[in-house]
Structure formats: C-alpha cells, structure tokens
Amino acid sequence: MSFANGMSCPVCGKGYIQRHLKREEFEYKGQAKIIDDYPLLICDACEEEFVSAEDSRLFDKELTAFQRKVDGLLTPDEIRSIREKLGYNQTSFARLLKVGEKNFARYETGVSPQSRYLDWLMRILNDYPETIKTITGNRDSNPDKNISVQYPNNLSDGFWFFRKSQI
Ligand SMILES: [Zn+2]
C-alpha cells in the first residue's frame, strides 16, 4: 500500500494523514541512528504514523551508510578507490566479482550495502592484487586494461595478439 499526503487514514478511516517532519530513531544491531527531520504521514485523528515509499527513498543512502558502519563494511568511496587502483571500470569489476553490473553500481553510489563475503573479497583483492589470477584462472580478464595488438611481418604466418599482463 502506498501512502500520500492528504489521504484518508487507512487505519481509522476517520482522519486524514498529513506530512510532518519528526525526529526518528532507527536501530540496527543494537546501535541507534537519529534523523532529525524524517518525513512521516500522521493521521490527524488516530495519530497512526505512515511513511511514503518516496520519502523513505530519500534516506536510503544515509541509512545504508549507517548499516555499513555498524557492519564494518567498506564505504562507497573505498570501493571506488579499490576498483580504480586495480584498474577496472564498473562493468569489468562487476564481471570479475561475479555480481550484476547494476548491483555493483548500487554499492558505489551507496544505495545498497555489499554482502560480507563480497566485502572480504574486495579487501583481499586490494591487499593482494595477484589473487585476481585465482579468480580468472590465470587469465587477464580485464578487457579495459592496456591491450596491445601485434601482427607478424608475414601475415601468412597467421596473426596473434597479446595482452600486456599488468597483474
Ligand atoms: Zn487514523
């Protein structure tokens, strides 16, 4: 059910729900996060409180950041800097980590938190970049790294290309 300012109250049916900004406390694993001006829709008759989907989305990043902090996960900035340090763009890094491209973009924009295992994996790759080979089976799976193509002088020998190994 979606709620909107001015709607009649779905609980009592007598009052109307109005948008108010209120101090709201969120709890995650025993830790509290306070948002001073959280938008609530409050019934003017029974005082029941509702949150519109649109309003709750405004605080997705802030609450996800809180959740990451409690869980001790890498921040979006840390994820981006690990990816850049290893020389990947979002698409190729998502492919390496075997996660959807859109999901990975959400970790970097802070919309949703990465799993604990993915967090560990990124930390390991950051500390020991040579372990990328363990995932890729010793091949350089990053198409965005410098690729140099070499053709032999005599094309009848066939041609080949090689990728500079950066890892
Ligand atoms: Zn009501």
Coordinates of C-alpha atoms and ligand atoms in Angstrom, one line a residue:
M1 CA 0.0 0.0 0.0
S2 CA 1.3 3.4 -0.8
F3 CA 0.6 6.5 1.3
A4 CA 0.4 10.1 0.3
N5 CA -0.2 13.4 2.0
G6 CA -3.9 14.2 2.4
M7 CA -5.1 10.6 2.1
S8 CA -7.8 9.4 4.4
C9 CA -6.3 7.3 7.1
P10 CA -6.3 3.5 6.2
V11 CA -6.4 2.6 9.9
C12 CA -9.2 4.5 11.4
G13 CA -10.9 5.8 8.3
K14 CA -11.9 9.0 10.1
G15 CA -8.9 11.2 9.9
Y16 CA -6.5 12.3 7.1
I17 CA -2.8 11.7 7.0
Q18 CA -0.6 14.8 6.9
R19 CA 3.1 15.1 6.3
H20 CA 5.2 16.1 9.3
L21 CA 9.0 16.1 9.8
K22 CA 9.8 14.3 13.0
R23 CA 12.9 13.2 14.9
E24 CA 13.0 9.5 14.2
E25 CA 15.3 6.9 15.7
F26 CA 16.4 3.9 13.7
E27 CA 18.0 0.9 15.2
Y28 CA 20.3 -1.7 13.6
K29 CA 22.0 -4.4 15.6
G30 CA 21.6 -2.5 18.8
Q31 CA 23.0 0.8 17.5
A32 CA 20.9 3.8 17.0
K33 CA 20.8 6.4 14.2
I34 CA 18.8 9.5 14.7
I35 CA 17.4 11.5 11.8
D36 CA 16.1 14.9 13.0
D37 CA 13.7 15.7 10.2
Y38 CA 12.3 12.4 8.9
P39 CA 9.1 12.8 6.9
L40 CA 6.1 10.9 8.4
L41 CA 2.5 10.9 7.4
I42 CA 0.5 11.2 10.6
C43 CA -3.3 10.7 11.0
D44 CA -4.9 13.8 12.5
A45 CA -7.5 11.6 14.2
C46 CA -5.8 8.4 15.5
E47 CA -2.2 9.6 15.2
E48 CA -1.1 6.5 13.4
E49 CA 2.2 7.1 11.5
F50 CA 3.0 6.1 7.9
V51 CA 5.9 6.5 5.6
S52 CA 5.6 7.0 1.9
A53 CA 7.8 5.0 -0.3
E54 CA 9.0 8.2 -2.0
D55 CA 10.0 9.7 1.4
S56 CA 11.8 6.6 2.6
R57 CA 13.9 6.5 -0.5
L58 CA 15.3 10.0 0.4
F59 CA 17.0 8.4 3.3
D60 CA 18.2 5.1 1.7
K61 CA 21.8 6.3 1.3
E62 CA 22.0 7.7 4.9
L63 CA 20.6 4.6 6.4
T64 CA 22.7 2.3 4.2
A65 CA 25.7 4.2 5.3
F66 CA 24.7 3.7 9.0
Q67 CA 24.3 0.0 8.3
R68 CA 27.7 -0.3 6.6
K69 CA 29.3 1.5 9.5
V70 CA 27.7 -0.9 12.1
D71 CA 28.7 -3.9 10.0
G72 CA 32.2 -2.5 9.3
L73 CA 31.8 -2.7 5.6
L74 CA 33.8 -0.7 3.0
T75 CA 32.3 2.6 2.2
P76 CA 31.3 3.5 -1.4
D77 CA 34.3 5.7 -1.7
E78 CA 36.6 2.9 -0.6
I79 CA 35.0 0.5 -3.1
R80 CA 35.6 3.0 -5.9
S81 CA 39.2 3.6 -4.9
I82 CA 39.9 -0.2 -4.7
R83 CA 38.4 -0.7 -8.2
E84 CA 40.3 2.2 -9.7
K85 CA 43.5 1.2 -8.0
L86 CA 43.1 -2.3 -9.6
G87 CA 42.5 -0.7 -13.0
Y88 CA 38.9 -1.7 -13.6
N89 CA 35.8 0.1 -14.7
Q90 CA 32.4 -0.7 -13.1
T91 CA 31.4 -3.1 -15.8
S92 CA 34.6 -5.2 -15.8
F93 CA 34.9 -5.1 -12.0
A94 CA 31.3 -6.4 -11.6
R95 CA 32.2 -9.1 -14.1
L96 CA 35.3 -10.1 -12.1
L97 CA 33.4 -10.2 -8.9
K98 CA 30.5 -12.1 -10.5
V99 CA 27.9 -9.6 -9.4
G100 CA 25.4 -7.8 -11.6
E101 CA 26.5 -4.5 -13.0
K102 CA 23.5 -2.7 -11.6
N103 CA 24.1 -4.2 -8.1
F104 CA 27.7 -3.2 -8.2
A105 CA 26.7 0.4 -9.2
R106 CA 24.5 0.5 -6.1
Y107 CA 27.4 -0.4 -3.8
E108 CA 29.4 2.5 -5.3
T109 CA 26.6 5.0 -5.1
G110 CA 25.7 3.9 -1.6
V111 CA 22.2 2.8 -2.3
S112 CA 22.6 -0.7 -1.0
P113 CA 25.3 -2.5 1.0
Q114 CA 27.5 -5.3 -0.3
S115 CA 27.5 -8.7 1.3
R116 CA 30.1 -9.5 3.9
Y117 CA 31.7 -12.0 1.5
L118 CA 31.9 -9.5 -1.3
D119 CA 33.4 -7.1 1.1
W120 CA 36.1 -9.6 2.2
L121 CA 36.8 -10.4 -1.5
M122 CA 37.3 -6.8 -2.4
R123 CA 39.6 -6.3 0.6
I124 CA 41.7 -9.3 -0.3
L125 CA 42.0 -8.2 -3.9
N126 CA 43.1 -4.8 -2.7
D127 CA 45.7 -6.1 -0.3
Y128 CA 46.9 -8.9 -2.6
P129 CA 46.1 -7.9 -6.3
E130 CA 47.9 -11.0 -7.5
T131 CA 45.0 -13.1 -6.2
I132 CA 42.9 -11.8 -9.2
K133 CA 44.6 -14.6 -11.1
T134 CA 42.9 -17.1 -8.7
I135 CA 39.5 -15.9 -9.8
T136 CA 40.3 -15.5 -13.5
G137 CA 42.2 -18.8 -13.8
N138 CA 45.4 -17.0 -14.6
R139 CA 44.0 -15.1 -17.5
D140 CA 43.8 -11.4 -17.5
S141 CA 40.0 -11.0 -17.6
N142 CA 40.0 -7.2 -17.7
P143 CA 39.3 -6.0 -21.3
D144 CA 39.8 -2.4 -20.2
K145 CA 43.4 -2.7 -19.4
N146 CA 46.0 -1.8 -22.0
I147 CA 45.7 -4.1 -24.9
S148 CA 48.4 -4.1 -27.5
V149 CA 47.9 -6.0 -30.7
Q150 CA 50.9 -7.2 -32.6
Y151 CA 50.8 -8.5 -36.1
P152 CA 53.7 -10.5 -37.5
N153 CA 55.6 -9.2 -40.5
N154 CA 54.4 -12.1 -42.6
L155 CA 50.7 -12.4 -42.4
S156 CA 50.8 -15.9 -43.9
D157 CA 52.1 -16.9 -40.5
G158 CA 48.7 -16.1 -39.1
F159 CA 48.3 -13.4 -36.6
W160 CA 48.0 -13.2 -32.9
F161 CA 47.6 -10.6 -30.2
F162 CA 48.7 -10.5 -26.7
R163 CA 47.6 -8.5 -23.7
K164 CA 50.2 -7.0 -21.5
S165 CA 50.0 -8.6 -18.2
Q166 CA 49.6 -6.0 -15.5
I167 CA 48.6 -8.2 -12.7
Ligands
ZN1 ZN -6.4 7.4 11.7

